[in-house]
Amino acid sequence: TAVATGVAVIEPAPLTGSDALTKKPPLPAHDLDAIENRKRRALERAREDARHINVRVTVRAQLIFDALRKTMPCEWNETEII
């Protein structure tokens, strides 16, 4: 069996395996106001999208309406898009 002698450590090896699980790097800082604003805008968009769902039409009609709504103002009048 060979034995290495006179070996100097230049830099520590990267963490692997179980060492990596116990020594986690710190999380980056987060702008909590920006996160809250993003959440608020997402909820507003979701509520607006929900207001435009028509349960009396087919899935295909709803998909057409959703695509149109992205390009022009439109709304449902019963089962017709106006």
mmCIF file with all atom_site columns, C-alpha atoms in Angstrom:
data_model
loop_
_atom_site.group_PDB
_atom_site.id
_atom_site.type_symbol
_atom_site.label_atom_id
_atom_site.label_alt_id
_atom_site.label_comp_id
_atom_site.label_asym_id
_atom_site.label_entity_id
_atom_site.label_seq_id
_atom_site.pdbx_PDB_ins_code
_atom_site.Cartn_x
_atom_site.Cartn_y
_atom_site.Cartn_z
_atom_site.occupancy
_atom_site.B_iso_or_equiv
_atom_site.pdbx_formal_charge
_atom_site.auth_seq_id
_atom_site.auth_comp_id
_atom_site.auth_asym_id
_atom_site.auth_atom_id
_atom_site.pdbx_PDB_model_num
ATOM 1  C CA . THR A 1 1  ? 0.000   0.000  0.000   1.00 0.00 ? 1  THR A CA 1
ATOM 2  C CA . ALA A 1 2  ? 1.368   3.396  -1.045  1.00 0.00 ? 2  ALA A CA 1
ATOM 3  C CA . VAL A 1 3  ? 1.316   6.324  1.371   1.00 0.00 ? 3  VAL A CA 1
ATOM 4  C CA . ALA A 1 4  ? 1.505   9.971  0.238   1.00 0.00 ? 4  ALA A CA 1
ATOM 5  C CA . THR A 1 5  ? 3.847   12.193 2.205   1.00 0.00 ? 5  THR A CA 1
ATOM 6  C CA . GLY A 1 6  ? 4.604   15.897 2.016   1.00 0.00 ? 6  GLY A CA 1
ATOM 7  C CA . VAL A 1 7  ? 1.160   16.830 0.666   1.00 0.00 ? 7  VAL A CA 1
ATOM 8  C CA . ALA A 1 8  ? -0.047  20.429 1.226   1.00 0.00 ? 8  ALA A CA 1
ATOM 9  C CA . VAL A 1 9  ? -3.678  21.507 0.928   1.00 0.00 ? 9  VAL A CA 1
ATOM 10 C CA . ILE A 1 10 ? -3.983  24.365 -1.589  1.00 0.00 ? 10 ILE A CA 1
ATOM 11 C CA . GLU A 1 11 ? -7.703  24.879 -1.027  1.00 0.00 ? 11 GLU A CA 1
ATOM 12 C CA . PRO A 1 12 ? -10.368 22.754 0.620   1.00 0.00 ? 12 PRO A CA 1
ATOM 13 C CA . ALA A 1 13 ? -12.387 20.448 -1.608  1.00 0.00 ? 13 ALA A CA 1
ATOM 14 C CA . PRO A 1 14 ? -15.991 21.489 -2.312  1.00 0.00 ? 14 PRO A CA 1
ATOM 15 C CA . LEU A 1 15 ? -18.635 20.058 -0.026  1.00 0.00 ? 15 LEU A CA 1
ATOM 16 C CA . THR A 1 16 ? -20.187 16.838 -1.281  1.00 0.00 ? 16 THR A CA 1
ATOM 17 C CA . GLY A 1 17 ? -22.485 14.167 0.057   1.00 0.00 ? 17 GLY A CA 1
ATOM 18 C CA . SER A 1 18 ? -23.520 14.491 3.698   1.00 0.00 ? 18 SER A CA 1
ATOM 19 C CA . ASP A 1 19 ? -21.155 17.463 4.296   1.00 0.00 ? 19 ASP A CA 1
ATOM 20 C CA . ALA A 1 20 ? -23.109 19.519 1.757   1.00 0.00 ? 20 ALA A CA 1
ATOM 21 C CA . LEU A 1 21 ? -26.351 18.845 3.632   1.00 0.00 ? 21 LEU A CA 1
ATOM 22 C CA . THR A 1 22 ? -25.046 20.059 6.983   1.00 0.00 ? 22 THR A CA 1
ATOM 23 C CA . LYS A 1 23 ? -23.119 23.150 5.798   1.00 0.00 ? 23 LYS A CA 1
ATOM 24 C CA . LYS A 1 24 ? -25.546 25.193 3.711   1.00 0.00 ? 24 LYS A CA 1
ATOM 25 C CA . PRO A 1 25 ? -24.583 28.603 2.342   1.00 0.00 ? 25 PRO A CA 1
ATOM 26 C CA . PRO A 1 26 ? -26.618 31.539 3.647   1.00 0.00 ? 26 PRO A CA 1
ATOM 27 C CA . LEU A 1 27 ? -29.719 32.523 1.718   1.00 0.00 ? 27 LEU A CA 1
ATOM 28 C CA . PRO A 1 28 ? -29.569 35.758 -0.272  1.00 0.00 ? 28 PRO A CA 1
ATOM 29 C CA . ALA A 1 29 ? -31.384 38.815 1.042   1.00 0.00 ? 29 ALA A CA 1
ATOM 30 C CA . HIS A 1 30 ? -34.938 39.342 -0.247  1.00 0.00 ? 30 HIS A CA 1
ATOM 31 C CA . ASP A 1 31 ? -36.837 42.564 -0.775  1.00 0.00 ? 31 ASP A CA 1
ATOM 32 C CA . LEU A 1 32 ? -39.984 41.767 1.199   1.00 0.00 ? 32 LEU A CA 1
ATOM 33 C CA . ASP A 1 33 ? -41.848 44.810 -0.183  1.00 0.00 ? 33 ASP A CA 1
ATOM 34 C CA . ALA A 1 34 ? -41.171 43.681 -3.761  1.00 0.00 ? 34 ALA A CA 1
ATOM 35 C CA . ILE A 1 35 ? -42.322 40.162 -2.913  1.00 0.00 ? 35 ILE A CA 1
ATOM 36 C CA . GLU A 1 36 ? -45.515 41.490 -1.337  1.00 0.00 ? 36 GLU A CA 1
ATOM 37 C CA . ASN A 1 37 ? -46.198 43.731 -4.364  1.00 0.00 ? 37 ASN A CA 1
ATOM 38 C CA . ARG A 1 38 ? -45.651 40.828 -6.745  1.00 0.00 ? 38 ARG A CA 1
ATOM 39 C CA . LYS A 1 39 ? -48.035 38.667 -4.709  1.00 0.00 ? 39 LYS A CA 1
ATOM 40 C CA . ARG A 1 40 ? -50.670 41.430 -4.653  1.00 0.00 ? 40 ARG A CA 1
ATOM 41 C CA . ARG A 1 41 ? -50.452 41.945 -8.444  1.00 0.00 ? 41 ARG A CA 1
ATOM 42 C CA . ALA A 1 42 ? -50.671 38.194 -9.069  1.00 0.00 ? 42 ALA A CA 1
ATOM 43 C CA . LEU A 1 43 ? -53.792 37.940 -6.896  1.00 0.00 ? 43 LEU A CA 1
ATOM 44 C CA . GLU A 1 44 ? -55.379 40.917 -8.677  1.00 0.00 ? 44 GLU A CA 1
ATOM 45 C CA . ARG A 1 45 ? -54.701 39.302 -12.070 1.00 0.00 ? 45 ARG A CA 1
ATOM 46 C CA . ALA A 1 46 ? -56.105 35.981 -10.861 1.00 0.00 ? 46 ALA A CA 1
ATOM 47 C CA . ARG A 1 47 ? -59.285 37.665 -9.582  1.00 0.00 ? 47 ARG A CA 1
ATOM 48 C CA . GLU A 1 48 ? -59.660 39.565 -12.868 1.00 0.00 ? 48 GLU A CA 1
ATOM 49 C CA . ASP A 1 49 ? -59.177 36.340 -14.853 1.00 0.00 ? 49 ASP A CA 1
ATOM 50 C CA . ALA A 1 50 ? -61.743 34.576 -12.664 1.00 0.00 ? 50 ALA A CA 1
ATOM 51 C CA . ARG A 1 51 ? -64.303 37.334 -13.347 1.00 0.00 ? 51 ARG A CA 1
ATOM 52 C CA . HIS A 1 52 ? -64.050 36.557 -17.062 1.00 0.00 ? 52 HIS A CA 1
ATOM 53 C CA . ILE A 1 53 ? -64.776 32.837 -16.782 1.00 0.00 ? 53 ILE A CA 1
ATOM 54 C CA . ASN A 1 54 ? -68.137 31.904 -18.296 1.00 0.00 ? 54 ASN A CA 1
ATOM 55 C CA . VAL A 1 55 ? -69.408 28.565 -17.001 1.00 0.00 ? 55 VAL A CA 1
ATOM 56 C CA . ARG A 1 56 ? -72.155 28.471 -19.666 1.00 0.00 ? 56 ARG A CA 1
ATOM 57 C CA . VAL A 1 57 ? -69.788 28.112 -22.630 1.00 0.00 ? 57 VAL A CA 1
ATOM 58 C CA . THR A 1 58 ? -67.565 25.329 -23.921 1.00 0.00 ? 58 THR A CA 1
ATOM 59 C CA . VAL A 1 59 ? -63.904 25.090 -23.041 1.00 0.00 ? 59 VAL A CA 1
ATOM 60 C CA . ARG A 1 60 ? -63.061 26.022 -26.630 1.00 0.00 ? 60 ARG A CA 1
ATOM 61 C CA . ALA A 1 61 ? -65.208 29.174 -26.460 1.00 0.00 ? 61 ALA A CA 1
ATOM 62 C CA . GLN A 1 62 ? -63.527 30.158 -23.191 1.00 0.00 ? 62 GLN A CA 1
ATOM 63 C CA . LEU A 1 63 ? -60.075 29.630 -24.731 1.00 0.00 ? 63 LEU A CA 1
ATOM 64 C CA . ILE A 1 64 ? -61.036 31.832 -27.689 1.00 0.00 ? 64 ILE A CA 1
ATOM 65 C CA . PHE A 1 65 ? -62.323 34.502 -25.320 1.00 0.00 ? 65 PHE A CA 1
ATOM 66 C CA . ASP A 1 66 ? -59.125 34.355 -23.242 1.00 0.00 ? 66 ASP A CA 1
ATOM 67 C CA . ALA A 1 67 ? -56.992 34.763 -26.374 1.00 0.00 ? 67 ALA A CA 1
ATOM 68 C CA . LEU A 1 68 ? -59.097 37.693 -27.591 1.00 0.00 ? 68 LEU A CA 1
ATOM 69 C CA . ARG A 1 69 ? -58.968 39.377 -24.191 1.00 0.00 ? 69 ARG A CA 1
ATOM 70 C CA . LYS A 1 70 ? -55.186 39.479 -24.420 1.00 0.00 ? 70 LYS A CA 1
ATOM 71 C CA . THR A 1 71 ? -55.369 41.570 -27.597 1.00 0.00 ? 71 THR A CA 1
ATOM 72 C CA . MET A 1 72 ? -58.532 43.669 -27.232 1.00 0.00 ? 72 MET A CA 1
ATOM 73 C CA . PRO A 1 73 ? -61.197 44.615 -24.719 1.00 0.00 ? 73 PRO A CA 1
ATOM 74 C CA . CYS A 1 74 ? -64.064 42.143 -24.748 1.00 0.00 ? 74 CYS A CA 1
ATOM 75 C CA . GLU A 1 75 ? -66.672 40.694 -22.429 1.00 0.00 ? 75 GLU A CA 1
ATOM 76 C CA . TRP A 1 76 ? -69.311 38.025 -22.300 1.00 0.00 ? 76 TRP A CA 1
ATOM 77 C CA . ASN A 1 77 ? -72.952 38.775 -23.088 1.00 0.00 ? 77 ASN A CA 1
ATOM 78 C CA . GLU A 1 78 ? -74.581 35.527 -22.022 1.00 0.00 ? 78 GLU A CA 1
ATOM 79 C CA . THR A 1 79 ? -72.732 33.117 -24.349 1.00 0.00 ? 79 THR A CA 1
ATOM 80 C CA . GLU A 1 80 ? -71.666 35.686 -26.936 1.00 0.00 ? 80 GLU A CA 1
ATOM 81 C CA . ILE A 1 81 ? -68.379 37.558 -27.012 1.00 0.00 ? 81 ILE A CA 1
ATOM 82 C CA . ILE A 1 82 ? -68.815 41.308 -27.478 1.00 0.00 ? 82 ILE A CA 1
#
